[in-house]
CSV table of C-alpha atoms in Angstrom, one decimal:
chain,number,residue,atom,x,y,z
H,1,MET,CA,163.4,-119.9,32.1
H,2,LYS,CA,162.2,-119.3,35.7
H,3,LYS,CA,164.5,-116.2,35.9
H,4,THR,CA,162.9,-114.8,32.7
H,5,ILE,CA,159.4,-115.3,34.1
H,6,TYR,CA,160.3,-113.6,37.4
H,7,ILE,CA,161.7,-110.6,35.5
H,8,LEU,CA,158.5,-110.4,33.4
H,9,LEU,CA,156.3,-110.5,36.5
H,10,LEU,CA,158.4,-107.9,38.2
H,11,THR,CA,158.2,-105.6,35.2
H,12,ALA,CA,154.4,-106.0,35.1
H,13,LEU,CA,154.0,-105.3,38.8
H,14,ILE,CA,156.1,-102.2,38.5
H,15,SER,CA,154.1,-101.0,35.5
H,16,VAL,CA,150.8,-101.5,37.3
H,17,GLY,CA,152.1,-99.9,40.5
H,18,THR,CA,153.4,-96.9,38.6
H,19,SER,CA,150.1,-96.5,36.8
H,20,SER,CA,148.1,-96.8,40.1
H,21,CYS,CA,150.4,-94.4,41.8
H,22,THR,CA,149.9,-91.9,39.0
H,23,ASP,CA,146.1,-92.3,39.2
H,24,TRP,CA,146.2,-92.0,43.0
H,25,LEU,CA,148.3,-88.8,42.8
H,26,SER,CA,145.8,-87.3,40.4
H,27,LEU,CA,142.8,-87.9,42.5
H,28,ARG,CA,141.1,-84.9,44.0
H,29,PRO,CA,139.9,-84.6,47.6
H,30,GLU,CA,136.4,-85.9,48.2
H,31,GLY,CA,133.9,-83.4,49.4
H,32,GLU,CA,136.1,-80.4,48.3
H,33,MET,CA,135.3,-78.1,45.4
H,34,VAL,CA,138.4,-77.6,43.2
H,35,LEU,CA,138.8,-73.9,42.3
H,36,ASP,CA,138.8,-74.4,38.5
H,37,GLU,CA,135.5,-76.3,38.8
H,38,TYR,CA,133.8,-73.6,40.8
H,39,TRP,CA,132.6,-70.1,39.8
H,40,GLN,CA,130.5,-71.4,36.9
H,41,THR,CA,127.1,-70.1,37.8
H,42,GLU,CA,125.4,-67.2,39.6
H,43,SER,CA,124.5,-69.7,42.3
H,44,ASP,CA,128.2,-70.3,43.0
H,45,ALA,CA,128.6,-66.5,43.5
H,46,GLN,CA,125.6,-66.3,45.7
H,47,GLN,CA,126.9,-69.1,47.9
H,48,VAL,CA,130.2,-67.4,48.6
H,49,MET,CA,128.4,-64.1,49.3
H,50,ALA,CA,126.2,-66.0,51.8
H,51,ALA,CA,129.5,-67.2,53.4
H,52,CYS,CA,130.5,-63.6,53.9
H,53,TYR,CA,127.3,-62.9,55.8
H,54,ARG,CA,127.6,-66.2,57.7
H,55,GLY,CA,131.1,-65.4,58.9
H,56,LEU,CA,129.8,-62.2,60.5
H,57,ILE,CA,127.4,-64.0,62.8
H,58,GLU,CA,129.8,-66.7,64.0
H,59,ASN,CA,130.4,-66.5,67.7
H,60,ASP,CA,134.0,-65.5,67.3
H,61,CYS,CA,133.0,-62.4,65.4
H,62,THR,CA,129.9,-61.4,67.4
H,63,TYR,CA,131.6,-61.8,70.8
H,64,ARG,CA,134.5,-59.5,69.7
H,65,MET,CA,132.1,-57.0,68.3
H,66,LEU,CA,130.6,-56.7,71.7
H,67,VAL,CA,133.9,-56.8,73.6
H,68,TRP,CA,135.7,-54.3,71.4
H,69,GLY,CA,132.7,-51.9,71.3
H,70,GLU,CA,130.0,-52.0,73.9
H,71,LEU,CA,132.2,-53.6,76.7
H,72,ARG,CA,134.6,-50.6,76.6
H,73,SER,CA,131.7,-48.1,76.8
H,74,ASP,CA,129.9,-46.8,79.9
H,75,ASP,CA,127.1,-49.3,79.3
H,76,PHE,CA,128.8,-52.1,81.2
H,77,THR,CA,130.1,-52.3,84.8
H,78,VAL,CA,132.1,-55.1,86.4
H,79,GLY,CA,129.9,-57.6,88.4
H,80,GLN,CA,130.8,-60.1,91.1
H,81,SER,CA,131.9,-62.7,88.6
H,82,TYR,CA,133.7,-61.8,85.3
H,83,VAL,CA,136.0,-63.1,82.7
H,84,VAL,CA,139.6,-61.8,83.4
H,85,GLU,CA,140.3,-61.2,79.7
H,86,MET,CA,137.1,-59.1,79.4
H,87,ARG,CA,138.1,-57.0,82.5
H,88,LYS,CA,141.5,-56.3,80.9
H,89,ILE,CA,139.7,-55.0,77.8
H,90,MET,CA,137.6,-52.7,80.0
H,91,ASP,CA,140.8,-51.4,81.5
H,92,GLN,CA,142.1,-50.7,78.0
H,93,GLU,CA,144.7,-53.5,78.2
H,94,ILE,CA,145.0,-54.6,74.6
H,95,GLU,CA,147.6,-57.4,74.6
H,96,PRO,CA,148.3,-60.2,72.1
H,97,THR,CA,147.9,-62.8,74.9
H,98,ASN,CA,144.3,-61.9,75.4
H,99,LEU,CA,142.0,-64.3,73.6
H,100,TYR,CA,139.6,-61.4,72.8
H,101,CYS,CA,142.4,-59.6,71.0
H,102,THR,CA,142.7,-62.2,68.2
H,103,TRP,CA,141.3,-61.0,64.9
H,104,GLY,CA,141.4,-64.3,62.9
H,105,SER,CA,137.6,-64.5,62.6
H,106,PHE,CA,137.4,-61.1,61.0
H,107,TYR,CA,140.1,-61.8,58.5
H,108,ALA,CA,138.3,-65.0,57.7
H,109,VAL,CA,135.3,-62.9,56.7
H,110,ILE,CA,137.6,-60.6,54.8
H,111,ASN,CA,139.0,-63.5,52.9
H,112,TYR,CA,135.6,-64.7,51.9
H,113,CYS,CA,134.9,-61.2,50.6
H,114,ASN,CA,138.2,-61.0,48.7
H,115,THR,CA,137.6,-64.4,47.1
H,116,PHE,CA,134.2,-63.2,45.9
H,117,LEU,CA,135.5,-59.9,44.6
H,118,LYS,CA,138.3,-61.7,42.6
H,119,TYR,CA,136.3,-64.6,41.1
H,120,ALA,CA,132.7,-63.5,40.8
H,121,PRO,CA,133.3,-61.3,37.8
H,122,THR,CA,134.6,-64.4,35.9
H,123,VAL,CA,131.1,-65.9,36.1
H,124,LEU,CA,129.8,-63.3,33.6
H,125,ASP,CA,131.4,-65.2,30.8
H,126,LYS,CA,130.1,-68.5,31.9
H,127,ASP,CA,126.5,-67.9,33.0
H,128,ASP,CA,124.3,-66.0,30.5
H,129,ASN,CA,121.7,-65.3,33.3
H,130,PHE,CA,124.3,-63.6,35.4
H,131,THR,CA,124.3,-59.9,34.4
H,132,GLU,CA,126.7,-57.1,35.2
H,133,ALA,CA,123.9,-55.4,37.1
H,134,LYS,CA,123.5,-58.4,39.3
H,135,LEU,CA,127.2,-58.6,39.8
H,136,HIS,CA,127.4,-55.0,40.9
H,137,GLU,CA,124.5,-55.4,43.3
H,138,MET,CA,126.3,-58.4,44.9
H,139,GLU,CA,129.6,-56.6,44.9
H,140,ALA,CA,128.0,-53.7,46.8
H,141,GLU,CA,127.0,-56.1,49.6
H,142,VAL,CA,130.4,-57.8,49.8
H,143,TYR,CA,132.3,-54.5,49.7
H,144,THR,CA,130.2,-53.3,52.6
H,145,ILE,CA,130.7,-56.5,54.6
H,146,ARG,CA,134.5,-56.1,54.1
H,147,ALA,CA,134.3,-52.5,55.1
H,148,LEU,CA,132.4,-53.3,58.2
H,149,SER,CA,135.0,-55.9,59.2
H,150,TYR,CA,137.9,-53.5,58.7
H,151,PHE,CA,136.0,-50.8,60.6
H,152,TYR,CA,135.8,-53.0,63.7
H,153,LEU,CA,139.5,-53.8,63.3
H,154,VAL,CA,140.7,-50.3,62.9
H,155,ARG,CA,138.7,-49.0,65.8
H,156,ALA,CA,140.0,-51.7,68.1
H,157,PHE,CA,143.7,-51.8,67.0
H,158,GLN,CA,144.2,-48.6,64.9
H,159,ASN,CA,146.9,-50.0,62.6
H,160,VAL,CA,146.0,-53.3,60.9
H,161,PRO,CA,147.0,-55.2,57.8
H,162,TRP,CA,145.0,-54.2,54.8
H,163,ILE,CA,144.5,-57.3,52.6
H,164,SER,CA,142.5,-57.1,49.4
H,165,THR,CA,143.5,-60.4,47.7
H,166,PRO,CA,142.2,-63.8,48.6
H,167,SER,CA,144.3,-66.4,50.4
H,168,ILE,CA,144.1,-69.5,48.2
H,169,ASP,CA,147.7,-70.6,47.7
H,170,ASP,CA,150.1,-72.1,50.2
H,171,ASN,CA,152.9,-70.3,48.5
H,172,GLN,CA,151.5,-66.8,49.3
H,173,GLU,CA,153.1,-64.5,51.7
H,174,TYR,CA,150.9,-64.4,54.8
H,175,GLN,CA,153.0,-62.2,57.0
H,176,VAL,CA,151.5,-58.9,55.9
H,177,THR,CA,152.7,-55.6,57.5
H,178,GLN,CA,150.3,-53.2,59.2
H,179,SER,CA,148.7,-50.4,57.3
H,180,SER,CA,148.1,-47.1,58.9
H,181,GLU,CA,144.7,-46.1,60.3
H,182,ARG,CA,144.6,-43.4,57.7
H,183,ALA,CA,145.2,-45.8,54.8
H,184,VAL,CA,142.6,-48.3,56.1
H,185,LEU,CA,139.9,-45.7,56.6
H,186,ASP,CA,140.5,-44.2,53.1
H,187,SER,CA,140.1,-47.7,51.6
H,188,ILE,CA,136.9,-48.3,53.6
H,189,ILE,CA,135.5,-45.0,52.3
H,190,VAL,CA,136.3,-46.0,48.7
H,191,ASP,CA,134.6,-49.3,49.1
H,192,LEU,CA,131.5,-47.8,50.6
H,193,LYS,CA,131.2,-45.1,48.0
H,194,PHE,CA,131.2,-47.9,45.3
H,195,ALA,CA,128.6,-49.8,47.3
H,196,GLY,CA,126.4,-46.8,47.7
H,197,LYS,CA,126.1,-46.5,43.9
H,198,TYR,CA,125.0,-50.1,43.3
H,199,ALA,CA,123.4,-51.4,46.5
H,200,ASN,CA,119.7,-52.4,46.4
H,201,LYS,CA,117.3,-49.9,47.9
H,202,GLN,CA,115.2,-52.8,49.1
H,203,PHE,CA,114.7,-56.5,48.3
H,204,THR,CA,111.6,-58.4,47.2
H,205,LEU,CA,111.4,-60.1,50.6
H,206,ASN,CA,111.1,-57.9,53.7
H,207,LYS,CA,113.4,-60.3,55.6
H,208,ASP,CA,116.2,-59.6,53.0
H,209,THR,CA,115.6,-55.9,53.3
H,210,LYS,CA,116.0,-56.1,57.0
H,211,GLY,CA,118.9,-58.7,57.0
H,212,ARG,CA,121.0,-57.8,54.0
H,213,ILE,CA,123.0,-54.8,52.9
H,214,THR,CA,120.8,-52.1,51.4
H,215,GLN,CA,121.6,-48.6,50.2
H,216,ASN,CA,120.5,-47.2,53.5
H,217,ALA,CA,122.8,-49.6,55.3
H,218,VAL,CA,125.7,-48.4,53.3
H,219,HIS,CA,124.9,-44.7,54.0
H,220,ALA,CA,124.6,-45.5,57.7
H,221,LEU,CA,127.9,-47.3,57.9
H,222,LEU,CA,129.6,-44.6,55.9
H,223,ALA,CA,128.2,-41.9,58.2
H,224,ASP,CA,129.7,-43.9,61.2
H,225,VAL,CA,133.0,-44.0,59.4
H,226,TYR,CA,133.0,-40.3,58.7
H,227,LEU,CA,132.0,-39.6,62.4
H,228,TRP,CA,135.0,-41.7,63.6
H,229,ASP,CA,137.2,-39.9,61.1
H,230,GLN,CA,135.9,-36.5,62.3
H,231,GLN,CA,134.5,-35.6,58.9
H,232,TYR,CA,131.4,-34.2,60.4
H,233,ASP,CA,130.0,-32.5,57.3
H,234,ASN,CA,130.2,-35.7,55.3
H,235,CYS,CA,128.7,-37.6,58.2
H,236,ILE,CA,125.7,-35.3,58.2
H,237,LYS,CA,125.3,-35.8,54.4
H,238,GLU,CA,125.1,-39.5,54.7
H,239,CYS,CA,122.7,-39.3,57.6
H,240,ASP,CA,120.5,-37.0,55.5
H,241,LYS,CA,120.4,-39.6,52.7
H,242,VAL,CA,118.9,-42.2,55.1
H,243,LEU,CA,116.5,-39.7,56.7
H,244,ALA,CA,115.3,-38.7,53.2
H,245,ASP,CA,113.9,-42.2,52.6
H,246,GLU,CA,110.1,-41.9,53.0
H,247,ASN,CA,109.8,-45.6,53.7
H,248,LEU,CA,111.6,-45.1,57.0
H,249,SER,CA,110.4,-43.2,60.1
H,250,LEU,CA,111.9,-42.4,63.5
H,251,VAL,CA,110.6,-44.4,66.4
H,252,LYS,CA,108.8,-42.2,68.9
H,253,ALA,CA,110.1,-42.2,72.4
H,254,GLU,CA,107.8,-43.6,75.0
């Protein structure tokens, strides 16, 4: 009789344990948004677009913008105290061991952009207030942010991996081969031409017009890309588009 009771108790414990284990394994991480529960509203898309902007102003990005650009120009000279890694950059020593030669922060921004570009269109079928026109306006901003990120990379390293799909799965291949400078520049130009068609000329709030991507910002960046690519006639055309805006004026020299 006792043996029978022990067997019944053991069976019950195993059943409860199995059920609890199954429930535990099916729990989702606290504080994390599961992909299939996100991308339901226009607000979700706006938050990811904001993350694209936010990534650009993180210290890791802004420091490298200065180091890869201004630091290598004639605007800076070496003082009495300096960071060794920065001095190497000034001497055109671009080595993987230099902490300023890491590009992870830029690819983080690019990944935010790729995630938006892949999933934001799915919101159209879920949020009636989210129109195709709004989507294209937001896509224009995100395409421009991604183009700017790649433009910094290609100018600093010439050949870099071109990645246009979001990294969301551990099973993805993360060892991506480099693309040629030509291929990256061509892709940047395609993105900016799309952005130029749909970007806002200005926003309701002046701070947004000054701080977000506008049509003039797209033309200005595309002009810089053409200048780098030695497409001088196209560069002039993009500059003329900005100068034609009557809401803008040149600042007089003092």
